[in-house]
JSON list of C-alpha atoms in Angstrom, two decimals:
[
{"chain": "A", "resi": 1, "resn": "MET", "atom": "CA", "xyz": [0.00, 0.00, 0.00]},
{"chain": "A", "resi": 2, "resn": "LYS", "atom": "CA", "xyz": [2.86, 2.40, 0.80]},
{"chain": "A", "resi": 3, "resn": "ILE", "atom": "CA", "xyz": [4.31, 1.78, -2.67]},
{"chain": "A", "resi": 4, "resn": "PHE", "atom": "CA", "xyz": [1.01, 2.82, -4.31]},
{"chain": "A", "resi": 5, "resn": "LEU", "atom": "CA", "xyz": [0.78, 5.91, -2.10]},
{"chain": "A", "resi": 6, "resn": "GLY", "atom": "CA", "xyz": [4.37, 6.86, -2.97]},
{"chain": "A", "resi": 7, "resn": "ALA", "atom": "CA", "xyz": [3.73, 6.35, -6.69]},
{"chain": "A", "resi": 8, "resn": "PHE", "atom": "CA", "xyz": [0.56, 8.47, -6.45]},
{"chain": "A", "resi": 9, "resn": "VAL", "atom": "CA", "xyz": [2.47, 11.33, -4.79]},
{"chain": "A", "resi": 10, "resn": "VAL", "atom": "CA", "xyz": [5.17, 11.15, -7.49]},
{"chain": "A", "resi": 11, "resn": "LEU", "atom": "CA", "xyz": [2.47, 11.30, -10.18]},
{"chain": "A", "resi": 12, "resn": "LEU", "atom": "CA", "xyz": [0.88, 14.33, -8.53]},
{"chain": "A", "resi": 13, "resn": "LEU", "atom": "CA", "xyz": [4.20, 16.13, -8.28]},
{"chain": "A", "resi": 14, "resn": "GLY", "atom": "CA", "xyz": [4.83, 15.35, -11.92]},
{"chain": "A", "resi": 15, "resn": "CYS", "atom": "CA", "xyz": [1.64, 17.22, -12.82]},
{"chain": "A", "resi": 16, "resn": "VAL", "atom": "CA", "xyz": [2.90, 20.53, -11.46]},
{"chain": "A", "resi": 17, "resn": "PRO", "atom": "CA", "xyz": [2.99, 23.13, -14.24]},
{"chain": "A", "resi": 18, "resn": "SER", "atom": "CA", "xyz": [6.47, 23.59, -15.65]},
{"chain": "A", "resi": 19, "resn": "PHE", "atom": "CA", "xyz": [6.29, 27.37, -16.00]},
{"chain": "A", "resi": 20, "resn": "ALA", "atom": "CA", "xyz": [5.91, 30.04, -13.42]},
{"chain": "A", "resi": 21, "resn": "VAL", "atom": "CA", "xyz": [2.21, 30.53, -13.90]},
{"chain": "A", "resi": 22, "resn": "LEU", "atom": "CA", "xyz": [0.32, 33.79, -14.29]},
{"chain": "A", "resi": 23, "resn": "GLY", "atom": "CA", "xyz": [-1.12, 34.70, -10.91]},
{"chain": "A", "resi": 24, "resn": "GLN", "atom": "CA", "xyz": [1.20, 32.43, -8.94]},
{"chain": "A", "resi": 25, "resn": "TYR", "atom": "CA", "xyz": [4.60, 32.83, -7.33]},
{"chain": "A", "resi": 26, "resn": "GLU", "atom": "CA", "xyz": [7.81, 32.81, -9.37]},
{"chain": "A", "resi": 27, "resn": "ASN", "atom": "CA", "xyz": [9.47, 29.95, -7.50]},
{"chain": "A", "resi": 28, "resn": "SER", "atom": "CA", "xyz": [9.54, 27.59, -10.50]},
{"chain": "A", "resi": 29, "resn": "ILE", "atom": "CA", "xyz": [11.51, 29.82, -12.86]},
{"chain": "A", "resi": 30, "resn": "THR", "atom": "CA", "xyz": [14.80, 28.04, -12.13]},
{"chain": "A", "resi": 31, "resn": "THR", "atom": "CA", "xyz": [13.12, 24.70, -12.88]},
{"chain": "A", "resi": 32, "resn": "ASP", "atom": "CA", "xyz": [11.69, 26.22, -16.08]},
{"chain": "A", "resi": 33, "resn": "GLN", "atom": "CA", "xyz": [15.17, 27.28, -17.12]},
{"chain": "A", "resi": 34, "resn": "GLN", "atom": "CA", "xyz": [16.58, 23.78, -16.64]},
{"chain": "A", "resi": 35, "resn": "ARG", "atom": "CA", "xyz": [13.66, 22.07, -18.38]},
{"chain": "A", "resi": 36, "resn": "MET", "atom": "CA", "xyz": [13.78, 24.41, -21.37]},
{"chain": "A", "resi": 37, "resn": "ARG", "atom": "CA", "xyz": [17.60, 24.44, -21.41]},
{"chain": "A", "resi": 38, "resn": "ALA", "atom": "CA", "xyz": [17.18, 28.18, -21.61]},
{"chain": "A", "resi": 39, "resn": "GLN", "atom": "CA", "xyz": [19.25, 31.16, -20.72]},
{"chain": "A", "resi": 40, "resn": "LEU", "atom": "CA", "xyz": [17.76, 33.21, -17.91]},
{"chain": "A", "resi": 41, "resn": "HIS", "atom": "CA", "xyz": [18.13, 36.97, -17.91]},
{"chain": "A", "resi": 42, "resn": "GLU", "atom": "CA", "xyz": [16.75, 39.00, -15.05]},
{"chain": "A", "resi": 43, "resn": "THR", "atom": "CA", "xyz": [16.13, 42.71, -15.22]},
{"chain": "A", "resi": 44, "resn": "ALA", "atom": "CA", "xyz": [15.02, 44.81, -12.28]},
{"chain": "A", "resi": 45, "resn": "ARG", "atom": "CA", "xyz": [12.64, 47.62, -13.17]},
{"chain": "A", "resi": 46, "resn": "GLN", "atom": "CA", "xyz": [10.90, 50.28, -11.13]},
{"chain": "A", "resi": 47, "resn": "GLY", "atom": "CA", "xyz": [8.32, 48.30, -9.13]},
{"chain": "A", "resi": 48, "resn": "TYR", "atom": "CA", "xyz": [8.77, 44.91, -10.81]},
{"chain": "A", "resi": 49, "resn": "SER", "atom": "CA", "xyz": [11.28, 42.56, -12.43]},
{"chain": "A", "resi": 50, "resn": "VAL", "atom": "CA", "xyz": [11.40, 40.69, -15.72]},
{"chain": "A", "resi": 51, "resn": "LYS", "atom": "CA", "xyz": [12.64, 37.09, -15.93]},
{"chain": "A", "resi": 52, "resn": "GLU", "atom": "CA", "xyz": [13.34, 36.22, -19.55]},
{"chain": "A", "resi": 53, "resn": "LEU", "atom": "CA", "xyz": [13.93, 32.64, -20.66]},
{"chain": "A", "resi": 54, "resn": "GLY", "atom": "CA", "xyz": [15.45, 32.26, -24.12]},
{"chain": "A", "resi": 55, "resn": "THR", "atom": "CA", "xyz": [16.05, 28.94, -25.87]},
{"chain": "A", "resi": 56, "resn": "ALA", "atom": "CA", "xyz": [18.50, 28.01, -28.59]},
{"chain": "A", "resi": 57, "resn": "ASP", "atom": "CA", "xyz": [15.64, 27.57, -31.10]},
{"chain": "A", "resi": 58, "resn": "GLY", "atom": "CA", "xyz": [14.54, 31.18, -30.69]},
{"chain": "A", "resi": 59, "resn": "ARG", "atom": "CA", "xyz": [11.69, 30.90, -28.21]},
{"chain": "A", "resi": 60, "resn": "THR", "atom": "CA", "xyz": [11.47, 33.58, -25.55]},
{"chain": "A", "resi": 61, "resn": "VAL", "atom": "CA", "xyz": [9.15, 33.66, -22.54]},
{"chain": "A", "resi": 62, "resn": "ARG", "atom": "CA", "xyz": [9.16, 36.73, -20.32]},
{"chain": "A", "resi": 63, "resn": "GLU", "atom": "CA", "xyz": [7.59, 36.60, -16.89]},
{"chain": "A", "resi": 64, "resn": "TYR", "atom": "CA", "xyz": [6.79, 39.88, -15.12]},
{"chain": "A", "resi": 65, "resn": "VAL", "atom": "CA", "xyz": [7.12, 39.54, -11.37]},
{"chain": "A", "resi": 66, "resn": "SER", "atom": "CA", "xyz": [5.89, 41.88, -8.63]},
{"chain": "A", "resi": 67, "resn": "PRO", "atom": "CA", "xyz": [8.07, 42.71, -5.60]},
{"chain": "A", "resi": 68, "resn": "ALA", "atom": "CA", "xyz": [5.97, 40.14, -3.68]},
{"chain": "A", "resi": 69, "resn": "GLY", "atom": "CA", "xyz": [7.05, 37.43, -6.15]},
{"chain": "A", "resi": 70, "resn": "LEU", "atom": "CA", "xyz": [3.74, 37.10, -8.01]},
{"chain": "A", "resi": 71, "resn": "VAL", "atom": "CA", "xyz": [3.76, 36.67, -11.77]},
{"chain": "A", "resi": 72, "resn": "PHE", "atom": "CA", "xyz": [1.40, 39.41, -13.01]},
{"chain": "A", "resi": 73, "resn": "GLY", "atom": "CA", "xyz": [2.17, 39.14, -16.72]},
{"chain": "A", "resi": 74, "resn": "VAL", "atom": "CA", "xyz": [3.69, 36.85, -19.32]},
{"chain": "A", "resi": 75, "resn": "ALA", "atom": "CA", "xyz": [4.81, 37.47, -22.88]},
{"chain": "A", "resi": 76, "resn": "TRP", "atom": "CA", "xyz": [6.12, 35.09, -25.52]},
{"chain": "A", "resi": 77, "resn": "GLN", "atom": "CA", "xyz": [7.52, 35.03, -29.01]},
{"chain": "A", "resi": 78, "resn": "GLY", "atom": "CA", "xyz": [9.14, 32.46, -31.20]},
{"chain": "A", "resi": 79, "resn": "PRO", "atom": "CA", "xyz": [8.72, 29.91, -33.97]},
{"chain": "A", "resi": 80, "resn": "THR", "atom": "CA", "xyz": [6.21, 27.84, -31.97]},
{"chain": "A", "resi": 81, "resn": "MET", "atom": "CA", "xyz": [3.43, 28.64, -29.52]},
{"chain": "A", "resi": 82, "resn": "PRO", "atom": "CA", "xyz": [4.20, 27.91, -25.89]},
{"chain": "A", "resi": 83, "resn": "ASN", "atom": "CA", "xyz": [1.84, 25.71, -23.91]},
{"chain": "A", "resi": 84, "resn": "LEU", "atom": "CA", "xyz": [-0.65, 28.41, -22.89]},
{"chain": "A", "resi": 85, "resn": "GLN", "atom": "CA", "xyz": [-2.32, 26.13, -20.39]},
{"chain": "A", "resi": 86, "resn": "GLU", "atom": "CA", "xyz": [0.98, 25.90, -18.51]},
{"chain": "A", "resi": 87, "resn": "LEU", "atom": "CA", "xyz": [1.70, 29.62, -18.77]},
{"chain": "A", "resi": 88, "resn": "LEU", "atom": "CA", "xyz": [-1.77, 30.85, -17.86]},
{"chain": "A", "resi": 89, "resn": "GLY", "atom": "CA", "xyz": [-2.81, 28.32, -15.23]},
{"chain": "A", "resi": 90, "resn": "SER", "atom": "CA", "xyz": [-6.39, 28.88, -14.09]},
{"chain": "A", "resi": 91, "resn": "TYR", "atom": "CA", "xyz": [-6.74, 31.88, -16.45]},
{"chain": "A", "resi": 92, "resn": "PHE", "atom": "CA", "xyz": [-6.56, 29.47, -19.41]},
{"chain": "A", "resi": 93, "resn": "GLU", "atom": "CA", "xyz": [-10.18, 28.52, -18.75]},
{"chain": "A", "resi": 94, "resn": "GLN", "atom": "CA", "xyz": [-11.18, 32.07, -19.79]},
{"chain": "A", "resi": 95, "resn": "VAL", "atom": "CA", "xyz": [-9.35, 31.57, -23.09]},
{"chain": "A", "resi": 96, "resn": "LYS", "atom": "CA", "xyz": [-11.21, 28.31, -23.69]},
{"chain": "A", "resi": 97, "resn": "GLN", "atom": "CA", "xyz": [-14.59, 29.88, -22.87]},
{"chain": "A", "resi": 98, "resn": "ALA", "atom": "CA", "xyz": [-14.07, 33.18, -24.72]},
{"chain": "A", "resi": 99, "resn": "PRO", "atom": "CA", "xyz": [-16.48, 33.79, -27.57]},
{"chain": "A", "resi": 100, "resn": "ARG", "atom": "CA", "xyz": [-14.87, 33.21, -30.94]},
{"chain": "A", "resi": 101, "resn": "PRO", "atom": "CA", "xyz": [-16.01, 36.01, -33.20]},
{"chain": "A", "resi": 102, "resn": "ARG", "atom": "CA", "xyz": [-15.34, 35.52, -36.83]},
{"chain": "A", "resi": 103, "resn": "ARG", "atom": "CA", "xyz": [-11.75, 36.64, -37.28]},
{"chain": "A", "resi": 104, "resn": "LEU", "atom": "CA", "xyz": [-9.92, 37.62, -40.39]},
{"chain": "A", "resi": 105, "resn": "ARG", "atom": "CA", "xyz": [-7.05, 35.32, -41.25]},
{"chain": "A", "resi": 106, "resn": "GLY", "atom": "CA", "xyz": [-4.03, 36.41, -39.27]},
{"chain": "A", "resi": 107, "resn": "ALA", "atom": "CA", "xyz": [-6.02, 38.60, -36.87]},
{"chain": "A", "resi": 108, "resn": "PRO", "atom": "CA", "xyz": [-4.93, 38.22, -33.24]},
{"chain": "A", "resi": 109, "resn": "LEU", "atom": "CA", "xyz": [-6.95, 36.39, -30.64]},
{"chain": "A", "resi": 110, "resn": "VAL", "atom": "CA", "xyz": [-8.07, 38.91, -28.02]},
{"chain": "A", "resi": 111, "resn": "VAL", "atom": "CA", "xyz": [-9.63, 38.02, -24.67]},
{"chain": "A", "resi": 112, "resn": "ARG", "atom": "CA", "xyz": [-10.45, 40.95, -22.38]},
{"chain": "A", "resi": 113, "resn": "GLY", "atom": "CA", "xyz": [-12.01, 40.33, -19.02]},
{"chain": "A", "resi": 114, "resn": "LYS", "atom": "CA", "xyz": [-12.15, 42.22, -15.76]},
{"chain": "A", "resi": 115, "resn": "ASP", "atom": "CA", "xyz": [-9.31, 40.20, -14.28]},
{"chain": "A", "resi": 116, "resn": "PHE", "atom": "CA", "xyz": [-7.50, 38.83, -17.35]},
{"chain": "A", "resi": 117, "resn": "VAL", "atom": "CA", "xyz": [-6.30, 40.14, -20.73]},
{"chain": "A", "resi": 118, "resn": "LEU", "atom": "CA", "xyz": [-4.72, 38.12, -23.53]},
{"chain": "A", "resi": 119, "resn": "VAL", "atom": "CA", "xyz": [-3.63, 39.15, -27.02]},
{"chain": "A", "resi": 120, "resn": "SER", "atom": "CA", "xyz": [-2.02, 36.43, -29.11]},
{"chain": "A", "resi": 121, "resn": "GLY", "atom": "CA", "xyz": [-1.21, 36.20, -32.78]},
{"chain": "A", "resi": 122, "resn": "GLY", "atom": "CA", "xyz": [1.28, 35.30, -35.43]},
{"chain": "A", "resi": 123, "resn": "HIS", "atom": "CA", "xyz": [1.77, 32.70, -38.09]},
{"chain": "A", "resi": 124, "resn": "MET", "atom": "CA", "xyz": [3.93, 29.64, -38.75]},
{"chain": "A", "resi": 125, "resn": "ARG", "atom": "CA", "xyz": [7.39, 30.17, -37.23]},
{"chain": "A", "resi": 126, "resn": "SER", "atom": "CA", "xyz": [6.49, 33.58, -35.80]},
{"chain": "A", "resi": 127, "resn": "PHE", "atom": "CA", "xyz": [4.14, 33.57, -32.83]},
{"chain": "A", "resi": 128, "resn": "HIS", "atom": "CA", "xyz": [3.82, 36.20, -30.14]},
{"chain": "A", "resi": 129, "resn": "GLY", "atom": "CA", "xyz": [1.50, 37.20, -27.36]},
{"chain": "A", "resi": 130, "resn": "VAL", "atom": "CA", "xyz": [0.97, 38.82, -24.00]},
{"chain": "A", "resi": 131, "resn": "ALA", "atom": "CA", "xyz": [-1.29, 38.08, -21.06]},
{"chain": "A", "resi": 132, "resn": "TYR", "atom": "CA", "xyz": [-1.68, 39.83, -17.74]},
{"chain": "A", "resi": 133, "resn": "ALA", "atom": "CA", "xyz": [-3.91, 40.07, -14.72]},
{"chain": "A", "resi": 134, "resn": "PRO", "atom": "CA", "xyz": [-4.85, 43.77, -14.20]},
{"chain": "A", "resi": 135, "resn": "ASN", "atom": "CA", "xyz": [-5.69, 43.24, -10.54]},
{"chain": "A", "resi": 136, "resn": "LEU", "atom": "CA", "xyz": [-2.17, 41.88, -9.88]},
{"chain": "A", "resi": 137, "resn": "LEU", "atom": "CA", "xyz": [-0.26, 44.79, -11.43]},
{"chain": "A", "resi": 138, "resn": "PRO", "atom": "CA", "xyz": [2.00, 46.39, -8.83]},
{"chain": "A", "resi": 139, "resn": "SER", "atom": "CA", "xyz": [1.00, 49.88, -7.78]},
{"chain": "A", "resi": 140, "resn": "GLY", "atom": "CA", "xyz": [2.10, 52.45, -10.36]},
{"chain": "A", "resi": 141, "resn": "VAL", "atom": "CA", "xyz": [3.02, 49.86, -13.01]},
{"chain": "A", "resi": 142, "resn": "PRO", "atom": "CA", "xyz": [0.96, 50.18, -16.22]},
{"chain": "A", "resi": 143, "resn": "ALA", "atom": "CA", "xyz": [-0.20, 47.12, -18.17]},
{"chain": "A", "resi": 144, "resn": "GLU", "atom": "CA", "xyz": [1.81, 48.30, -21.19]},
{"chain": "A", "resi": 145, "resn": "VAL", "atom": "CA", "xyz": [5.04, 47.09, -19.60]},
{"chain": "A", "resi": 146, "resn": "VAL", "atom": "CA", "xyz": [3.99, 43.50, -20.41]},
{"chain": "A", "resi": 147, "resn": "ARG", "atom": "CA", "xyz": [5.22, 43.07, -23.96]}
]
């Protein structure tokens, strides 16, 4: 029985998202760096910091972190789309449930809610996007910094 319980715990731990997730603490960024084999660049800004992970194949994920350690925004660009479910965590449900108005080919996907904003677009080998939680922005930091 202890073996099954141990295996169950290992399975649960294996299900932890691999990115620092929007709306959660930044404590997994080092793990993200190792998993992605990415270079990590940190930049301190007035009232927040930016943790940028860049891979050899050209993917970049930037995570915007408040002084309290909360990820309040994420941005990405590269030849492939990142796993948005991993990046957005519980906010991904709003993307899934957003109405899909008829879009022109190449038009970005835009989801604007009271507590979540996402703009994502691009084409083969050139994808980009931003997402942020307005209610988690540090005081005095505008949403436009997430890019």
